[in-house]
Amino acid sequence: DEKPRSRRPRSRLHRLHRLHRLRRLLDALWPTQRQILTREGFIYFWMALALLGAGLLHQVNLILLVFTLSAGPFLASIFGGRTMLHRLSVQRRLPPYVFYGDPLIIDYTVENGRRWYAALALFVEDSMVPVDRSISGATNVTPRIFFARVAGRDRVRIRWESKSPVRGKYQL
């Protein structure tokens, strides 16, 4: 009569190590960039929800099947967009000072660190906010730049130019 060996309870240190590994995995998967839906994406999302609601309300499996077929491209677009943002870096170069009335020139550079895949249709939006808001006429300046394609292991530079805002200190 041999008794089966019972598993020895895991030590607390071992459980903490497993939780730490899980945490590192989730941190690697969680995006560090902000991703927002376009107007068309919202319309697509609401139409898919309408299909889901109609399918559940009327209990028609064919409508639910159409919903699942429409949800696939939506989810693929979200995950594809997140993977496209992986290993991208954005840098900006600007002059240390600009006088009022002179052109303000900011160079934005996007570098794609991935080997094979290109990054497509990127918008880079920046914000230039006055430090001292008591200056009359001080407004926020929002440069918005579009990068059509950044090939793998390549960098693309685009220059944004505008008339400099009202005098004062600004923070980017």
N, CA, C and O atoms as a DFTB+ gen file, in Angstrom:
688 C
 N C O
     1  1       0.828      -1.190       0.000
     2  2       0.000       0.000       0.000
     3  2       0.870       1.251       0.000
     4  3       1.340       1.716       1.038
     5  1       1.051       1.742      -1.135
     6  2       1.797       2.985      -1.223
     7  2       0.848       4.132      -1.452
     8  3      -0.014       4.088      -2.330
     9  1       1.016       5.143      -0.662
    10  2       0.170       6.318      -0.849
    11  2       0.754       7.180      -1.950
    12  3       1.971       7.340      -2.041
    13  1      -0.112       7.737      -2.791
    14  2       0.421       8.659      -3.806
    15  2       0.946       9.912      -3.124
    16  3       0.375      10.431      -2.165
    17  1       2.036      10.357      -3.658
    18  2       2.629      11.562      -3.091
    19  2       1.764      12.766      -3.407
    20  3       1.339      12.968      -4.544
    21  1       1.524      13.519      -2.434
    22  2       0.788      14.758      -2.675
    23  2       1.779      15.828      -3.119
    24  3       2.941      15.846      -2.714
    25  1       1.286      16.690      -3.940
    26  2       2.157      17.772      -4.410
    27  2       2.479      18.693      -3.251
    28  3       1.617      19.062      -2.453
    29  1       3.717      19.040      -3.190
    30  2       4.145      19.957      -2.147
    31  2       3.605      21.339      -2.493
    32  3       3.679      21.753      -3.650
    33  1       3.075      22.043      -1.539
    34  2       2.554      23.379      -1.859
    35  2       3.670      24.294      -2.352
    36  3       4.790      24.279      -1.843
    37  1       3.331      25.071      -3.336
    38  2       4.311      25.988      -3.914
    39  2       4.668      27.055      -2.894
    40  3       3.841      27.501      -2.099
    41  1       5.888      27.429      -2.948
    42  2       6.312      28.458      -2.012
    43  2       5.767      29.814      -2.470
    44  3       5.409      30.007      -3.633
    45  1       5.719      30.701      -1.557
    46  2       5.205      32.033      -1.868
    47  2       6.111      32.744      -2.859
    48  3       5.631      33.489      -3.714
    49  1       7.397      32.526      -2.756
    50  2       8.349      33.134      -3.681
    51  2       8.126      32.645      -5.103
    52  3       8.220      33.421      -6.054
    53  1       7.827      31.344      -5.250
    54  2       7.567      30.787      -6.577
    55  2       6.307      31.420      -7.188
    56  3       6.288      31.755      -8.373
    57  1       5.262      31.580      -6.377
    58  2       4.034      32.211      -6.880
    59  2       4.274      33.659      -7.267
    60  3       3.732      34.116      -8.273
    61  1       5.066      34.396      -6.500
    62  2       5.376      35.784      -6.838
    63  2       6.185      35.860      -8.129
    64  3       5.999      36.776      -8.931
    65  1       7.075      34.905      -8.325
    66  2       7.866      34.872      -9.561
    67  2       6.961      34.628     -10.768
    68  3       7.138      35.249     -11.816
    69  1       6.000      33.730     -10.618
    70  2       5.058      33.470     -11.719
    71  2       4.205      34.703     -12.005
    72  3       3.951      35.019     -13.167
    73  1       3.763      35.400     -10.966
    74  2       2.984      36.621     -11.164
    75  2       3.822      37.704     -11.841
    76  3       3.321      38.457     -12.675
    77  1       5.099      37.773     -11.473
    78  2       5.991      38.752     -12.093
    79  2       6.180      38.457     -13.579
    80  3       6.192      39.374     -14.400
    81  1       6.326      37.181     -13.925
    82  2       6.450      36.809     -15.340
    83  2       5.179      37.142     -16.104
    84  3       5.243      37.626     -17.234
    85  1       4.026      36.887     -15.499
    86  2       2.754      37.224     -16.138
    87  2       2.631      38.731     -16.311
    88  3       2.152      39.200     -17.343
    89  1       3.053      39.482     -15.322
    90  2       3.004      40.944     -15.396
    91  2       3.901      41.465     -16.535
    92  3       3.506      42.368     -17.272
    93  1       5.106      40.893     -16.673
    94  2       6.004      41.299     -17.760
    95  2       5.402      40.972     -19.118
    96  3       5.542      41.752     -20.060
    97  1       4.735      39.830     -19.230
    98  2       4.092      39.463     -20.485
    99  2       2.963      40.439     -20.824
   100  3       2.845      40.883     -21.966
   101  1       2.140      40.769     -19.836
   102  2       1.047      41.717     -20.079
   103  2       1.579      43.111     -20.404
   104  3       0.997      43.808     -21.235
   105  1       2.663      43.529     -19.771
   106  2       3.268      44.824     -20.093
   107  2       3.790      44.855     -21.516
   108  3       3.715      45.887     -22.184
   109  1       4.320      43.729     -21.987
   110  2       4.825      43.667     -23.355
   111  2       3.686      43.725     -24.362
   112  3       3.851      44.274     -25.451
   113  1       2.539      43.167     -24.011
   114  2       1.405      43.158     -24.937
   115  2       0.599      44.452     -24.895
   116  3      -0.039      44.815     -25.883
   117  1       0.621      45.144     -23.771
   118  2      -0.185      46.355     -23.618
   119  2       0.454      47.498     -24.410
   120  3       1.658      47.725     -24.286
   121  1      -0.312      48.210     -25.209
   122  2       0.281      49.270     -26.030
   123  2       0.671      50.483     -25.203
   124  3       0.012      50.821     -24.221
   125  1       1.759      51.134     -25.619
   126  2       2.182      52.361     -24.967
   127  2       1.739      53.579     -25.766
   128  3       1.920      54.711     -25.317
   129  1       1.172      53.366     -26.922
   130  2       0.694      54.453     -27.762
   131  2      -0.817      54.574     -27.612
   132  3      -1.491      53.635     -27.189
   133  1      -1.330      55.734     -27.961
   134  2      -2.770      55.952     -27.923
   135  2      -3.334      55.712     -29.304
   136  3      -2.814      56.221     -30.297
   137  1      -4.380      54.948     -29.364
   138  2      -5.009      54.618     -30.630
   139  2      -6.463      55.059     -30.555
   140  3      -7.181      54.690     -29.625
   141  1      -6.898      55.847     -31.530
   142  2      -8.275      56.325     -31.528
   143  2      -8.956      55.902     -32.814
   144  3      -8.314      55.745     -33.853
   145  1     -10.258      55.721     -32.729
   146  2     -11.043      55.349     -33.903
   147  2     -11.339      56.572     -34.759
   148  3     -11.516      57.677     -34.245
   149  1     -11.389      56.364     -36.044
   150  2     -11.803      57.436     -36.947
   151  2     -13.325      57.492     -36.983
   152  3     -14.001      56.654     -36.388
   153  1     -13.847      58.472     -37.676
   154  2     -15.294      58.605     -37.817
   155  2     -15.879      57.365     -38.495
   156  3     -16.934      56.872     -38.096
   157  1     -15.194      56.870     -39.514
   158  2     -15.665      55.678     -40.209
   159  2     -15.637      54.458     -39.296
   160  3     -16.510      53.593     -39.376
   161  1     -14.616      54.392     -38.415
   162  2     -14.531      53.289     -37.466
   163  2     -15.688      53.297     -36.481
   164  3     -16.221      52.242     -36.139
   165  1     -16.082      54.487     -36.022
   166  2     -17.242      54.584     -35.133
   167  2     -18.520      54.147     -35.846
   168  3     -19.345      53.437     -35.269
   169  1     -18.681      54.566     -37.084
   170  2     -19.875      54.171     -37.842
   171  2     -19.900      52.658     -38.015
   172  3     -20.945      52.033     -37.839
   173  1     -18.774      52.069     -38.355
   174  2     -18.675      50.614     -38.520
   175  2     -19.003      49.912     -37.209
   176  3     -19.716      48.908     -37.199
   177  1     -18.481      50.442     -36.097
   178  2     -18.729      49.852     -34.783
   179  2     -20.216      49.893     -34.436
   180  3     -20.767      48.894     -33.975
   181  1     -20.874      51.039     -34.651
   182  2     -22.294      51.159     -34.324
   183  2     -23.166      50.303     -35.235
   184  3     -24.191      49.780     -34.798
   185  1     -22.771      50.156     -36.489
   186  2     -23.534      49.272     -37.380
   187  2     -23.399      47.813     -36.935
   188  3     -24.362      47.049     -37.000
   189  1     -22.204      47.435     -36.485
   190  2     -22.018      46.077     -35.983
   191  2     -22.844      45.854     -34.721
   192  3     -23.435      44.788     -34.548
   193  1     -22.890      46.852     -33.838
   194  2     -23.730      46.723     -32.642
   195  2     -25.212      46.642     -32.997
   196  3     -25.968      45.918     -32.349
   197  1     -25.628      47.383     -34.026
   198  2     -27.019      47.293     -34.472
   199  2     -27.324      45.894     -34.998
   200  3     -28.402      45.358     -34.739
   201  1     -26.388      45.300     -35.731
   202  2     -26.578      43.922     -36.192
   203  2     -26.676      42.957     -35.017
   204  3     -27.515      42.057     -35.018
   205  1     -25.818      43.145     -34.010
   206  2     -25.866      42.292     -32.834
   207  2     -27.202      42.438     -32.114
   208  3     -27.825      41.449     -31.728
   209  1     -27.632      43.684     -31.939
   210  2     -28.914      43.918     -31.268
   211  2     -30.079      43.325     -32.037
   212  3     -30.960      42.711     -31.436
   213  1     -30.105      43.493     -33.358
   214  2     -31.197      42.929     -34.165
   215  2     -31.162      41.410     -34.126
   216  3     -32.210      40.767     -34.060
   217  1     -29.965      40.831     -34.165
   218  2     -29.872      39.373     -34.125
   219  2     -30.318      38.802     -32.805
   220  3     -30.985      37.769     -32.769
   221  1     -29.956      39.470     -31.699
   222  2     -30.375      38.990     -30.383
   223  2     -31.860      39.235     -30.135
   224  3     -32.535      38.400     -29.532
   225  1     -32.364      40.360     -30.591
   226  2     -33.768      40.698     -30.367
   227  2     -34.690      39.762     -31.139
   228  3     -35.673      39.265     -30.589
   229  1     -34.378      39.522     -32.408
   230  2     -35.251      38.701     -33.249
   231  2     -34.842      37.240     -33.262
   232  3     -35.528      36.415     -33.866
   233  1     -33.744      36.903     -32.611
   234  2     -33.221      35.546     -32.513
   235  2     -33.062      34.904     -33.891
   236  3     -33.539      33.799     -34.150
   237  1     -32.374      35.639     -34.758
   238  2     -32.100      35.150     -36.102
   239  2     -30.597      34.874     -36.182
   240  3     -29.774      35.782     -36.069
   241  1     -30.270      33.622     -36.376
   242  2     -28.864      33.234     -36.382
   243  2     -28.106      33.806     -37.572
   244  3     -26.906      34.064     -37.472
   245  1     -28.781      34.006     -38.685
   246  2     -28.098      34.543     -39.855
   247  2     -27.602      35.972     -39.599
   248  3     -26.515      36.339     -40.046
   249  1     -28.384      36.770     -38.890
   250  2     -27.950      38.130     -38.564
   251  2     -26.773      38.079     -37.586
   252  3     -25.845      38.881     -37.693
   253  1     -26.806      37.150     -36.641
   254  2     -25.680      36.993     -35.718
   255  2     -24.425      36.538     -36.456
   256  3     -23.316      36.931     -36.097
   257  1     -24.596      35.714     -37.482
   258  2     -23.462      35.291     -38.296
   259  2     -22.871      36.475     -39.047
   260  3     -21.650      36.609     -39.131
   261  1     -23.722      37.333     -39.590
   262  2     -23.242      38.534     -40.279
   263  2     -22.520      39.452     -39.296
   264  3     -21.522      40.078     -39.651
   265  1     -23.022      39.537     -38.054
   266  2     -22.339      40.337     -37.036
   267  2     -20.935      39.807     -36.777
   268  3     -19.977      40.578     -36.727
   269  1     -20.810      38.496     -36.611
   270  2     -19.483      37.942     -36.338
   271  2     -18.548      38.140     -37.523
   272  3     -17.350      38.358     -37.340
   273  1     -19.087      38.066     -38.741
   274  2     -18.255      38.303     -39.912
   275  2     -17.838      39.771     -40.012
   276  3     -16.769      40.073     -40.541
   277  1     -18.668      40.681     -39.511
   278  2     -18.296      42.098     -39.544
   279  2     -17.381      42.467     -38.376
   280  3     -16.617      43.428     -38.472
   281  1     -17.448      41.724     -37.287
   282  2     -16.589      42.021     -36.143
   283  2     -15.151      41.585     -36.397
   284  3     -14.226      42.156     -35.819
   285  1     -14.947      40.590     -37.244
   286  2     -13.603      40.104     -37.538
   287  2     -12.693      41.174     -38.117
   288  3     -11.612      41.399     -37.573
   289  1     -13.086      41.851     -39.210
   290  2     -12.227      42.908     -39.746
   291  2     -12.011      44.063     -38.772
   292  3     -10.939      44.667     -38.755
   293  1     -13.016      44.371     -37.966
   294  2     -12.884      45.447     -36.987
   295  2     -11.797      45.113     -35.966
   296  3     -10.929      45.939     -35.683
   297  1     -11.850      43.898     -35.414
   298  2     -10.837      43.492     -34.436
   299  2      -9.470      43.333     -35.085
   300  3      -8.453      43.665     -34.475
   301  1      -9.433      42.831     -36.308
   302  2      -8.153      42.708     -37.014
   303  2      -7.546      44.086     -37.257
   304  3      -6.328      44.248     -37.199
   305  1      -8.384      45.066     -37.527
   306  2      -7.898      46.424     -37.738
   307  2      -7.304      46.999     -36.456
   308  3      -6.271      47.667     -36.494
   309  1      -7.948      46.745     -35.334
   310  2      -7.441      47.251     -34.054
   311  2      -6.094      46.622     -33.734
   312  3      -5.140      47.328     -33.406
   313  1      -6.012      45.291     -33.826
   314  2      -4.748      44.628     -33.491
   315  2      -3.679      44.904     -34.540
   316  3      -2.498      44.999     -34.206
   317  1      -4.076      45.035     -35.804
   318  2      -3.108      45.390     -36.838
   319  2      -2.562      46.787     -36.640
   320  3      -1.375      47.030     -36.861
   321  1      -3.414      47.704     -36.226
   322  2      -2.960      49.064     -35.937
   323  2      -2.009      49.113     -34.763
   324  3      -1.031      49.861     -34.779
   325  1      -2.292      48.321     -33.745
   326  2      -1.399      48.292     -32.581
   327  2      -0.043      47.697     -32.926
   328  3       0.986      48.182     -32.456
   329  1      -0.034      46.653     -33.740
   330  2       1.258      46.086     -34.111
   331  2       2.016      47.025     -35.046
   332  3       3.247      47.032     -35.052
   333  1       1.288      47.819     -35.838
   334  2       1.966      48.769     -36.719
   335  2       2.662      49.864     -35.902
   336  3       3.708      50.370     -36.310
   337  1       2.090      50.227     -34.760
   338  2       2.687      51.258     -33.917
   339  2       3.875      50.735     -33.104
   340  3       4.624      51.517     -32.517
   341  1       4.040      49.433     -33.073
   342  2       5.143      48.834     -32.316
   343  2       6.472      49.176     -32.988
   344  3       6.592      49.087     -34.210
   345  1       7.450      49.559     -32.208
   346  2       8.800      49.916     -32.652
   347  2       8.857      51.149     -33.544
   348  3       9.737      51.258     -34.399
   349  1       7.946      52.055     -33.355
   350  2       8.014      53.348     -34.030
   351  2       8.508      54.381     -33.028
   352  3       8.125      54.357     -31.858
   353  1       9.349      55.278     -33.488
   354  2       9.785      56.368     -32.621
   355  2       9.637      57.681     -33.383
   356  3       9.895      57.756     -34.585
   357  1       9.221      58.695     -32.667
   358  2       9.014      60.023     -33.240
   359  2       9.954      60.995     -32.549
   360  3      10.045      61.025     -31.322
   361  1      10.649      61.784     -33.348
   362  2      11.542      62.810     -32.810
   363  2      11.174      64.144     -33.443
   364  3      10.695      64.191     -34.576
   365  1      11.398      65.213     -32.715
   366  2      11.178      66.542     -33.293
   367  2      12.410      67.392     -33.038
   368  3      13.058      67.288     -31.997
   369  1      12.712      68.222     -34.000
   370  2      13.803      69.189     -33.883
   371  2      13.231      70.560     -34.143
   372  3      12.535      70.781     -35.134
   373  1      13.530      71.476     -33.248
   374  2      13.052      72.833     -33.413
   375  2      14.131      73.789     -32.946
   376  3      15.006      73.408     -32.168
   377  1      14.078      75.011     -33.407
   378  2      15.088      75.990     -32.983
   379  2      14.915      76.318     -31.498
   380  3      13.813      76.193     -30.963
   381  1      15.998      76.740     -30.826
   382  2      15.888      77.049     -29.402
   383  2      15.006      78.264     -29.120
   384  3      14.407      78.358     -28.049
   385  1      14.924      79.186     -30.066
   386  2      14.056      80.353     -29.902
   387  2      13.634      80.843     -31.280
   388  3      14.305      80.606     -32.284
   389  1      12.499      81.532     -31.292
   390  2      11.957      82.120     -32.520
   391  2      11.374      83.472     -32.138
   392  3      10.732      83.609     -31.096
   393  1      11.596      84.455     -32.974
   394  2      11.029      85.776     -32.727
   395  2       9.646      85.873     -33.346
   396  3       9.332      85.202     -34.329
   397  1       8.831      86.727     -32.745
   398  2       7.468      86.913     -33.232
   399  2       7.496      87.386     -34.692
   400  3       8.231      88.308     -35.045
   401  1       6.700      86.751     -35.509
   402  2       6.616      87.111     -36.919
   403  2       7.523      86.277     -37.810
   404  3       7.277      86.173     -39.012
   405  1       8.577      85.676     -37.236
   406  2       9.460      84.814     -38.021
   407  2       8.777      83.461     -38.237
   408  3       7.881      83.083     -37.482
   409  1       9.202      82.744     -39.261
   410  2       8.609      81.411     -39.452
   411  2       9.082      80.440     -38.376
   412  3      10.257      80.422     -38.010
   413  1       8.159      79.645     -37.883
   414  2       8.450      78.599     -36.915
   415  2       8.559      77.301     -37.688
   416  3       7.587      76.861     -38.302
   417  1       9.726      76.682     -37.666
   418  2       9.964      75.459     -38.426
   419  2      10.282      74.333     -37.452
   420  3      11.212      74.426     -36.652
   421  1       9.487      73.264     -37.537
   422  2       9.696      72.087     -36.693
   423  2       9.857      70.886     -37.621
   424  3       9.016      70.641     -38.485
   425  1      10.940      70.143     -37.433
   426  2      11.179      68.922     -38.202
   427  2      10.759      67.722     -37.376
   428  3      11.238      67.522     -36.260
   429  1       9.856      66.922     -37.935
   430  2       9.405      65.688     -37.292
   431  2       9.988      64.510     -38.057
   432  3       9.934      64.463     -39.286
   433  1      10.544      63.564     -37.317
   434  2      11.132      62.371     -37.916
   435  2      10.490      61.142     -37.290
   436  3      10.457      61.005     -36.067
   437  1       9.981      60.250     -38.134
   438  2       9.440      58.973     -37.675
   439  2      10.388      57.884     -38.133
   440  3      10.726      57.791     -39.314
   441  1      10.815      57.062     -37.185
   442  2      11.721      55.962     -37.490
   443  2      11.018      54.638     -37.211
   444  3      10.456      54.424     -36.136
   445  1      11.064      53.759     -38.203
   446  2      10.439      52.449     -38.098
   447  2      11.530      51.431     -37.792
   448  3      12.387      51.176     -38.638
   449  1      11.511      50.846     -36.597
   450  2      12.531      49.909     -36.189
   451  2      12.262      48.473     -36.598
   452  3      13.093      47.597     -36.357
   453  1      11.118      48.218     -37.212
   454  2      10.829      46.849     -37.632
   455  2      11.576      46.517     -38.917
   456  3      11.937      47.404     -39.690
   457  1      11.795      45.263     -39.123
   458  2      12.621      44.854     -40.246
   459  2      11.851      44.808     -41.567
   460  3      12.340      45.322     -42.574
   461  1      10.672      44.212     -41.587
   462  2       9.996      43.944     -42.852
   463  2       8.783      44.823     -43.114
   464  3       8.514      45.161     -44.267
   465  1       8.060      45.195     -42.100
   466  2       6.750      45.805     -42.311
   467  2       6.819      47.326     -42.288
   468  3       7.503      47.924     -41.457
   469  1       6.104      47.926     -43.207
   470  2       6.034      49.383     -43.274
   471  2       4.921      49.887     -42.364
   472  3       3.950      49.178     -42.100
   473  1       5.072      51.096     -41.896
   474  2       4.016      51.776     -41.144
   475  2       3.271      52.661     -42.131
   476  3       3.885      53.446     -42.854
   477  1       1.960      52.536     -42.163
   478  2       1.156      53.225     -43.163
   479  2       0.217      54.223     -42.506
   480  3      -0.336      53.953     -41.440
   481  1       0.038      55.369     -43.138
   482  2      -0.956      56.381     -42.789
   483  2      -0.902      56.784     -41.316
   484  3      -1.832      56.508     -40.558
   485  1       0.179      57.430     -40.918
   486  2       0.356      57.878     -39.542
   487  2       0.095      59.373     -39.431
   488  3       0.573      60.151     -40.257
   489  1      -0.650      59.772     -38.431
   490  2      -0.817      61.177     -38.076
   491  2      -0.027      61.415     -36.800
   492  3      -0.172      60.674     -35.828
   493  1       0.797      62.436     -36.802
   494  2       1.512      62.849     -35.587
   495  2       0.956      64.212     -35.207
   496  3       1.007      65.162     -35.989
   497  1       0.432      64.290     -34.008
   498  2      -0.159      65.544     -33.532
   499  2       0.608      66.013     -32.310
   500  3       0.850      65.246     -31.379
   501  1       0.985      67.274     -32.325
   502  2       1.758      67.865     -31.243
   503  2       0.955      69.019     -30.665
   504  3      -0.039      69.439     -31.256
   505  1       1.367      69.526     -29.535
   506  2       0.660      70.639     -28.920
   507  2       1.679      71.623     -28.353
   508  3       2.578      71.245     -27.602
   509  1       1.523      72.871     -28.723
   510  2       2.397      73.927     -28.229
   511  2       1.533      74.864     -27.388
   512  3       0.674      75.572     -27.914
   513  1       1.770      74.860     -26.077
   514  2       0.920      75.568     -25.120
   515  2       1.716      76.703     -24.495
   516  3       2.865      76.500     -24.103
   517  1       1.126      77.910     -24.390
   518  2       1.847      79.008     -23.735
   519  2       2.020      78.734     -22.246
   520  3       1.093      78.280     -21.575
   521  1       3.227      79.018     -21.736
   522  2       3.507      78.816     -20.318
   523  2       2.780      79.872     -19.497
   524  3       2.173      79.553     -18.475
   525  1       2.837      81.135     -19.937
   526  2       2.171      82.236     -19.248
   527  2       0.903      82.590     -20.015
   528  3       0.968      83.214     -21.074
   529  1      -0.232      82.198     -19.490
   530  2      -1.496      82.427     -20.189
   531  2      -2.034      83.846     -19.997
   532  3      -3.076      84.198     -20.550
   533  1      -1.331      84.646     -19.226
   534  2      -1.817      86.004     -18.984
   535  2      -1.505      86.933     -20.165
   536  3      -2.048      88.035     -20.239
   537  1      -0.641      86.501     -21.085
   538  2      -0.319      87.319     -22.258
   539  2      -1.515      87.320     -23.188
   540  3      -2.035      86.265     -23.552
   541  1      -1.953      88.525     -23.574
   542  2      -3.134      88.598     -24.430
   543  2      -2.796      88.073     -25.819
   544  3      -1.736      88.372     -26.369
   545  1      -3.703      87.292     -26.372
   546  2      -3.526      86.750     -27.715
   547  2      -2.746      85.459     -27.756
   548  3      -2.558      84.895     -28.834
   549  1      -2.279      84.964     -26.608
   550  2      -1.529      83.703     -26.589
   551  2      -2.491      82.550     -26.839
   552  3      -3.472      82.384     -26.114
   553  1      -2.214      81.769     -27.849
   554  2      -3.094      80.663     -28.206
   555  2      -2.287      79.368     -28.295
   556  3      -1.061      79.381     -28.405
   557  1      -3.002      78.268     -28.245
   558  2      -2.379      76.960     -28.441
   559  2      -2.139      76.748     -29.926
   560  3      -2.986      77.084     -30.753
   561  1      -0.997      76.197     -30.256
   562  2      -0.681      75.839     -31.633
   563  2      -0.597      74.317     -31.679
   564  3       0.075      73.700     -30.853
   565  1      -1.287      73.716     -32.653
   566  2      -1.333      72.264     -32.756
   567  2      -0.836      71.814     -34.111
   568  3      -1.621      71.725     -35.055
   569  1       0.463      71.525     -34.233
   570  2       0.953      70.972     -35.499
   571  2       0.422      69.552     -35.703
   572  3       0.445      68.734     -34.783
   573  1      -0.050      69.273     -36.900
   574  2      -0.533      67.937     -37.249
   575  2       0.121      67.543     -38.561
   576  3      -0.017      68.239     -39.567
   577  1       0.834      66.426     -38.548
   578  2       1.620      65.992     -39.694
   579  2       1.152      64.615     -40.108
   580  3       0.807      63.790     -39.262
   581  1       1.138      64.362     -41.408
   582  2       0.728      63.075     -41.952
   583  2       1.915      62.400     -42.620
   584  3       2.563      62.982     -43.490
   585  1       2.192      61.176     -42.212
   586  2       3.216      60.347     -42.839
   587  2       2.495      59.246     -43.606
   588  3       1.824      58.408     -43.004
   589  1       2.628      59.243     -44.920
   590  2       1.921      58.262     -45.734
   591  2       2.503      56.861     -45.554
   592  3       1.759      55.896     -45.378
   593  1       3.831      56.748     -45.597
   594  2       4.452      55.424     -45.501
   595  2       5.865      55.572     -44.951
   596  3       6.641      56.415     -45.401
   597  1       6.179      54.733     -43.969
   598  2       7.538      54.656     -43.442
   599  2       7.960      53.198     -43.589
   600  3       7.457      52.331     -42.874
   601  1       8.866      52.929     -44.498
   602  2       9.286      51.557     -44.773
   603  2      10.022      50.970     -43.576
   604  3      10.459      51.704     -42.689
   605  1      10.159      49.654     -43.551
   606  2      10.883      48.975     -42.485
   607  2      12.342      49.399     -42.461
   608  3      12.978      49.536     -43.506
   609  1      12.868      49.607     -41.251
   610  2      14.248      50.059     -41.040
   611  2      14.554      51.343     -41.801
   612  3      15.634      51.494     -42.373
   613  1      13.613      52.251     -41.802
   614  2      13.777      53.511     -42.521
   615  2      13.281      54.633     -41.622
   616  3      12.596      54.393     -40.628
   617  1      13.633      55.848     -41.983
   618  2      13.111      57.013     -41.279
   619  2      12.686      58.044     -42.313
   620  3      13.295      58.181     -43.374
   621  1      11.625      58.763     -41.973
   622  2      11.075      59.782     -42.859
   623  2      10.985      61.079     -42.067
   624  3      10.544      61.095     -40.918
   625  1      11.414      62.172     -42.710
   626  2      11.383      63.477     -42.052
   627  2      10.433      64.393     -42.810
   628  3      10.478      64.475     -44.038
   629  1       9.580      65.075     -42.068
   630  2       8.660      66.054     -42.647
   631  2       8.809      67.346     -41.864
   632  3       8.910      67.340     -40.638
   633  1       8.823      68.441     -42.585
   634  2       8.987      69.756     -41.977
   635  2       7.619      70.432     -41.882
   636  3       6.869      70.500     -42.856
   637  1       7.317      70.931     -40.681
   638  2       6.099      71.696     -40.460
   639  2       6.509      73.148     -40.298
   640  3       7.430      73.456     -39.541
   641  1       5.833      74.040     -41.002
   642  2       6.201      75.455     -40.962
   643  2       4.948      76.298     -40.773
   644  3       3.910      76.055     -41.389
   645  1       5.073      77.284     -39.912
   646  2       3.964      78.192     -39.643
   647  2       4.545      79.509     -39.136
   648  3       5.721      79.588     -38.779
   649  1       3.716      80.520     -39.112
   650  2       4.120      81.790     -38.521
   651  2       4.164      81.606     -37.013
   652  3       3.267      80.995     -36.432
   653  1       5.205      82.133     -36.378
   654  2       5.342      81.951     -34.938
   655  2       4.203      82.660     -34.207
   656  3       3.728      83.711     -34.637
   657  1       3.775      82.063     -33.093
   658  2       2.655      82.668     -32.351
   659  2       3.093      83.945     -31.621
   660  3       4.220      84.414     -31.778
   661  1       2.187      84.480     -30.836
   662  2       2.434      85.690     -30.060
   663  2       3.625      85.459     -29.136
   664  3       3.870      84.330     -28.710
   665  1       4.353      86.501     -28.830
   666  2       5.548      86.378     -28.008
   667  2       5.235      85.765     -26.654
   668  3       4.115      85.845     -26.149
   669  1       6.255      85.156     -26.091
   670  2       6.133      84.485     -24.806
   671  2       6.757      83.103     -24.868
   672  3       7.192      82.647     -25.926
   673  1       6.794      82.449     -23.725
   674  2       7.338      81.086     -23.655
   675  2       6.246      80.092     -23.968
   676  3       5.102      80.244     -23.539
   677  1       6.614      79.063     -24.729
   678  2       5.685      78.002     -25.085
   679  2       6.302      76.665     -24.720
   680  3       7.519      76.490     -24.781
   681  1       5.461      75.739     -24.345
   682  2       5.914      74.402     -23.992
   683  2       5.330      73.412     -24.979
   684  3       4.130      73.423     -25.251
   685  1       6.199      72.547     -25.518
   686  2       5.750      71.491     -26.443
   687  2       5.507      70.224     -25.694
   688  3       5.124      69.218     -26.291
